Amino acid sequence: VFRARVADYTRSGFDRGHLIPAADFKGIQQAMDETFVLSNIVPQDPEMNRGYWGKTVETFVRGLASEFDEVHTITGPLFLPEYDAEAQEWRANYKVLGHPSHDLPPAVVPGPGGAGTQKVGLPMLPVPTHMYKVILGVDKDRRALALGAFVLPNRAIDSETPLSSFAVPVPVLEALSGHLFFPKLLHPGHKATAVPELCSRVTCDTAKAFKQAMKA
């Protein structure tokens, strides 16, 4: 079975970062337990996971429940390329975790440039370069909507950094992730529908959210 393992994270230097936060289900033990399945977890920088992401972004999202009647959130990893100025080309460059499986022998694949062969341990767990959140706020009459898309680097971020600095247009995130978000709302008849930006409806003040989280 090709899947991540808890052992992949052992002494890796990365946290098991939740996509759906366990703290969202404090009153429902079974639901909280289910957030710890590895399909809901990705390797996250520990300072990012325990700091800006956990204490500011997730607290900010929970706070939106007091601003809207419904809050829908989609979270996921991204593996974005970097531009190599010297070579003048884009390259994918991200770390992988894990140890060669005891169930599968190393794979023998062609070497770099097709020269010779090399062994690759299987399976390997890729570390995201970035994380994303798409947030949709809906009022009771379903007429008033607010939408925000955010892409954050998987590294330590200063708590004073406003979430709005990581905002990106939804079509850009769709292109980066390969997913269509809220297609019945945003792509009816394959035509994009304009929805007010979240940060124009509420203040994307994550510094305030961080302070609230520290008091909790």
Short mmCIF file of C-alpha atoms in Angstrom, two decimals:
data_model
loop_
_atom_site.label_atom_id
_atom_site.label_comp_id
_atom_site.label_asym_id
_atom_site.label_seq_id
_atom_site.Cartn_x
_atom_site.Cartn_y
_atom_site.Cartn_z
CA VAL A 1 0.00 0.00 0.00
CA PHE A 2 1.43 3.36 -1.03
CA ARG A 3 0.80 5.64 1.93
CA ALA A 4 2.51 7.89 4.43
CA ARG A 5 3.61 6.43 7.75
CA VAL A 6 4.13 7.93 11.19
CA ALA A 7 7.71 6.69 10.97
CA ASP A 8 8.28 9.01 8.00
CA TYR A 9 8.08 11.96 10.40
CA THR A 10 10.39 10.49 13.06
CA ARG A 11 13.44 12.73 13.56
CA SER A 12 12.60 14.48 10.29
CA GLY A 13 12.48 17.98 11.78
CA PHE A 14 8.91 18.45 10.49
CA ASP A 15 5.58 18.41 12.33
CA ARG A 16 2.57 16.38 11.35
CA GLY A 17 0.56 19.42 10.26
CA HIS A 18 -3.22 19.14 10.13
CA LEU A 19 -5.26 20.25 7.13
CA ILE A 20 -8.50 20.15 9.13
CA PRO A 21 -7.50 21.42 12.60
CA ALA A 22 -8.10 19.12 15.57
CA ALA A 23 -9.06 22.20 17.61
CA ASP A 24 -12.15 22.67 15.42
CA PHE A 25 -13.66 19.57 17.06
CA LYS A 26 -12.90 20.08 20.74
CA GLY A 27 -16.43 19.08 21.71
CA ILE A 28 -16.57 15.91 19.59
CA GLN A 29 -13.92 13.38 20.59
CA GLN A 30 -14.42 10.97 17.69
CA ALA A 31 -14.24 13.76 15.13
CA MET A 32 -11.11 15.14 16.79
CA ASP A 33 -9.49 11.70 16.73
CA GLU A 34 -10.26 11.37 13.02
CA THR A 35 -8.30 14.53 12.22
CA PHE A 36 -5.13 12.62 13.13
CA VAL A 37 -5.36 10.22 10.17
CA LEU A 38 -2.34 10.70 7.92
CA SER A 39 -4.53 11.59 4.93
CA ASN A 40 -5.34 14.80 6.84
CA ILE A 41 -1.69 15.53 7.61
CA VAL A 42 1.27 16.95 5.69
CA PRO A 43 4.87 17.72 6.72
CA GLN A 44 4.93 21.24 8.10
CA ASP A 45 7.75 23.43 9.36
CA PRO A 46 7.38 23.29 13.18
CA GLU A 47 7.63 27.07 13.62
CA MET A 48 5.00 27.54 10.93
CA ASN A 49 2.69 24.84 12.31
CA ARG A 50 2.89 25.93 15.96
CA GLY A 51 3.11 29.63 15.21
CA TYR A 52 1.56 31.59 12.35
CA TRP A 53 -0.48 28.71 10.92
CA GLY A 54 -1.82 27.27 14.15
CA LYS A 55 -2.10 30.37 16.33
CA THR A 56 -3.08 32.96 13.75
CA VAL A 57 -4.52 31.56 10.53
CA GLU A 58 -6.61 28.81 12.11
CA THR A 59 -7.75 31.12 14.92
CA PHE A 60 -8.68 33.75 12.33
CA VAL A 61 -10.77 31.23 10.39
CA ARG A 62 -12.62 30.11 13.52
CA GLY A 63 -13.32 33.75 14.34
CA LEU A 64 -15.12 34.15 11.03
CA ALA A 65 -17.98 32.09 12.44
CA SER A 66 -19.05 35.23 14.30
CA GLU A 67 -19.03 37.23 11.05
CA PHE A 68 -20.91 34.80 8.80
CA ASP A 69 -23.67 32.23 9.17
CA GLU A 70 -21.55 29.66 7.33
CA VAL A 71 -17.80 29.41 6.77
CA HIS A 72 -16.45 26.91 4.25
CA THR A 73 -12.70 26.27 4.15
CA ILE A 74 -10.51 24.24 1.80
CA THR A 75 -6.90 23.61 2.81
CA GLY A 76 -4.10 21.84 0.99
CA PRO A 77 -0.40 21.60 0.16
CA LEU A 78 1.39 23.10 -2.82
CA PHE A 79 4.66 22.10 -4.47
CA LEU A 80 5.70 25.25 -6.30
CA PRO A 81 8.76 25.58 -8.54
CA GLU A 82 11.49 28.17 -8.07
CA TYR A 83 13.06 30.27 -10.80
CA ASP A 84 16.74 29.56 -11.39
CA ALA A 85 18.05 32.93 -12.59
CA GLU A 86 21.39 31.49 -13.68
CA ALA A 87 19.86 28.72 -15.77
CA GLN A 88 16.87 30.95 -16.66
CA GLU A 89 14.39 28.18 -16.04
CA TRP A 90 11.86 27.01 -13.46
CA ARG A 91 12.77 24.03 -11.29
CA ALA A 92 10.93 21.97 -8.68
CA ASN A 93 12.97 21.76 -5.49
CA TYR A 94 11.48 20.29 -2.32
CA LYS A 95 12.55 17.88 0.39
CA VAL A 96 11.19 14.35 0.74
CA LEU A 97 10.83 12.43 4.00
CA GLY A 98 10.67 8.78 4.87
CA HIS A 99 12.82 5.72 4.85
CA PRO A 100 13.04 2.91 2.30
CA SER A 101 10.09 0.62 2.92
CA HIS A 102 10.71 -2.79 4.41
CA ASP A 103 7.93 -4.07 2.15
CA LEU A 104 9.33 -2.72 -1.11
CA PRO A 105 12.89 -2.99 -2.40
CA PRO A 106 14.54 0.20 -3.71
CA ALA A 107 13.50 1.03 -7.27
CA VAL A 108 16.18 1.09 -9.94
CA VAL A 109 15.61 3.96 -12.34
CA PRO A 110 17.69 5.71 -15.02
CA GLY A 111 20.31 8.05 -13.62
CA PRO A 112 20.48 11.82 -14.18
CA GLY A 113 20.58 12.64 -17.86
CA GLY A 114 19.95 8.97 -18.66
CA ALA A 115 23.49 8.00 -17.66
CA GLY A 116 23.60 4.70 -15.75
CA THR A 117 21.11 3.86 -13.02
CA GLN A 118 20.34 4.89 -9.46
CA LYS A 119 18.38 3.40 -6.58
CA VAL A 120 15.43 5.25 -5.12
CA GLY A 121 13.97 4.27 -1.76
CA LEU A 122 10.19 3.80 -1.75
CA PRO A 123 7.95 5.31 -0.62
CA MET A 124 8.94 8.95 -0.10
CA LEU A 125 6.82 11.70 1.46
CA PRO A 126 7.21 15.12 -0.22
CA VAL A 127 7.38 18.25 1.91
CA PRO A 128 5.13 21.04 0.57
CA THR A 129 6.81 24.30 -0.34
CA HIS A 130 3.60 26.17 0.48
CA MET A 131 0.18 25.72 2.06
CA TYR A 132 -3.09 27.21 0.84
CA LYS A 133 -6.48 28.07 2.30
CA VAL A 134 -9.61 29.03 0.42
CA ILE A 135 -12.26 30.59 2.66
CA LEU A 136 -15.88 31.25 1.70
CA GLY A 137 -18.14 33.19 4.07
CA VAL A 138 -21.90 32.94 3.53
CA ASP A 139 -24.71 34.90 5.17
CA LYS A 140 -28.04 33.30 6.08
CA ASP A 141 -29.88 34.53 3.01
CA ARG A 142 -27.00 33.19 0.85
CA ARG A 143 -26.95 36.48 -1.04
CA ALA A 144 -23.96 38.00 0.72
CA LEU A 145 -20.73 36.13 0.06
CA ALA A 146 -17.05 36.78 0.68
CA LEU A 147 -14.19 34.75 -0.72
CA GLY A 148 -10.48 34.68 0.03
CA ALA A 149 -7.58 32.56 -1.23
CA PHE A 150 -4.22 32.55 0.51
CA VAL A 151 -0.86 30.92 -0.25
CA LEU A 152 1.67 30.77 2.59
CA PRO A 153 5.25 29.49 2.49
CA ASN A 154 5.95 26.41 4.59
CA ARG A 155 8.39 28.16 6.91
CA ALA A 156 8.40 30.41 9.97
CA ILE A 157 6.37 33.63 9.51
CA ASP A 158 6.37 36.65 11.80
CA SER A 159 3.11 36.86 13.77
CA GLU A 160 2.68 40.54 12.84
CA THR A 161 2.48 39.72 9.11
CA PRO A 162 -1.07 40.45 7.87
CA LEU A 163 -2.84 37.55 6.22
CA SER A 164 -3.78 39.86 3.37
CA SER A 165 -0.13 39.85 2.25
CA PHE A 166 -0.59 36.20 1.25
CA ALA A 167 -3.84 36.74 -0.68
CA VAL A 168 -3.93 35.55 -4.28
CA PRO A 169 -6.72 35.55 -6.88
CA VAL A 170 -8.69 32.31 -6.82
CA PRO A 171 -7.99 31.58 -10.53
CA VAL A 172 -4.25 31.77 -9.77
CA LEU A 173 -4.57 29.25 -6.95
CA GLU A 174 -6.69 27.02 -9.16
CA ALA A 175 -3.92 27.03 -11.76
CA LEU A 176 -1.25 26.30 -9.14
CA SER A 177 -3.18 23.50 -7.41
CA GLY A 178 -5.02 21.95 -10.33
CA HIS A 179 -8.33 22.23 -8.46
CA LEU A 180 -11.52 24.18 -9.13
CA PHE A 181 -12.89 25.69 -5.92
CA PHE A 182 -16.64 26.01 -5.36
CA PRO A 183 -17.31 25.32 -9.06
CA LYS A 184 -21.10 25.72 -8.86
CA LEU A 185 -20.58 29.20 -7.43
CA LEU A 186 -17.54 30.43 -9.30
CA HIS A 187 -17.83 28.57 -12.61
CA PRO A 188 -21.51 28.26 -13.52
CA GLY A 189 -21.65 27.45 -17.21
CA HIS A 190 -17.83 27.67 -17.23
CA LYS A 191 -17.99 31.42 -16.68
CA ALA A 192 -16.27 32.83 -13.61
CA THR A 193 -18.56 34.69 -11.21
CA ALA A 194 -17.22 37.67 -9.24
CA VAL A 195 -17.50 37.31 -5.45
CA PRO A 196 -16.42 40.09 -3.03
CA GLU A 197 -12.99 39.56 -1.50
CA LEU A 198 -12.93 38.33 2.08
CA CYS A 199 -10.45 40.97 3.25
CA SER A 200 -12.75 43.72 1.95
CA ARG A 201 -15.57 42.37 4.11
CA VAL A 202 -13.58 41.63 7.30
CA THR A 203 -10.22 42.79 8.61
CA CYS A 204 -7.60 40.13 7.92
CA ASP A 205 -5.82 41.02 11.16
CA THR A 206 -3.92 37.87 12.08
CA ALA A 207 -1.91 39.75 14.71
CA LYS A 208 -5.16 40.15 16.65
CA ALA A 209 -5.93 36.47 16.13
CA PHE A 210 -2.48 35.55 17.44
CA LYS A 211 -3.04 37.54 20.63
CA GLN A 212 -6.43 35.88 21.12
CA ALA A 213 -4.86 32.45 20.68
CA MET A 214 -2.17 33.23 23.25
CA LYS A 215 -4.86 34.14 25.80
CA ALA A 216 -6.82 30.93 25.17
#
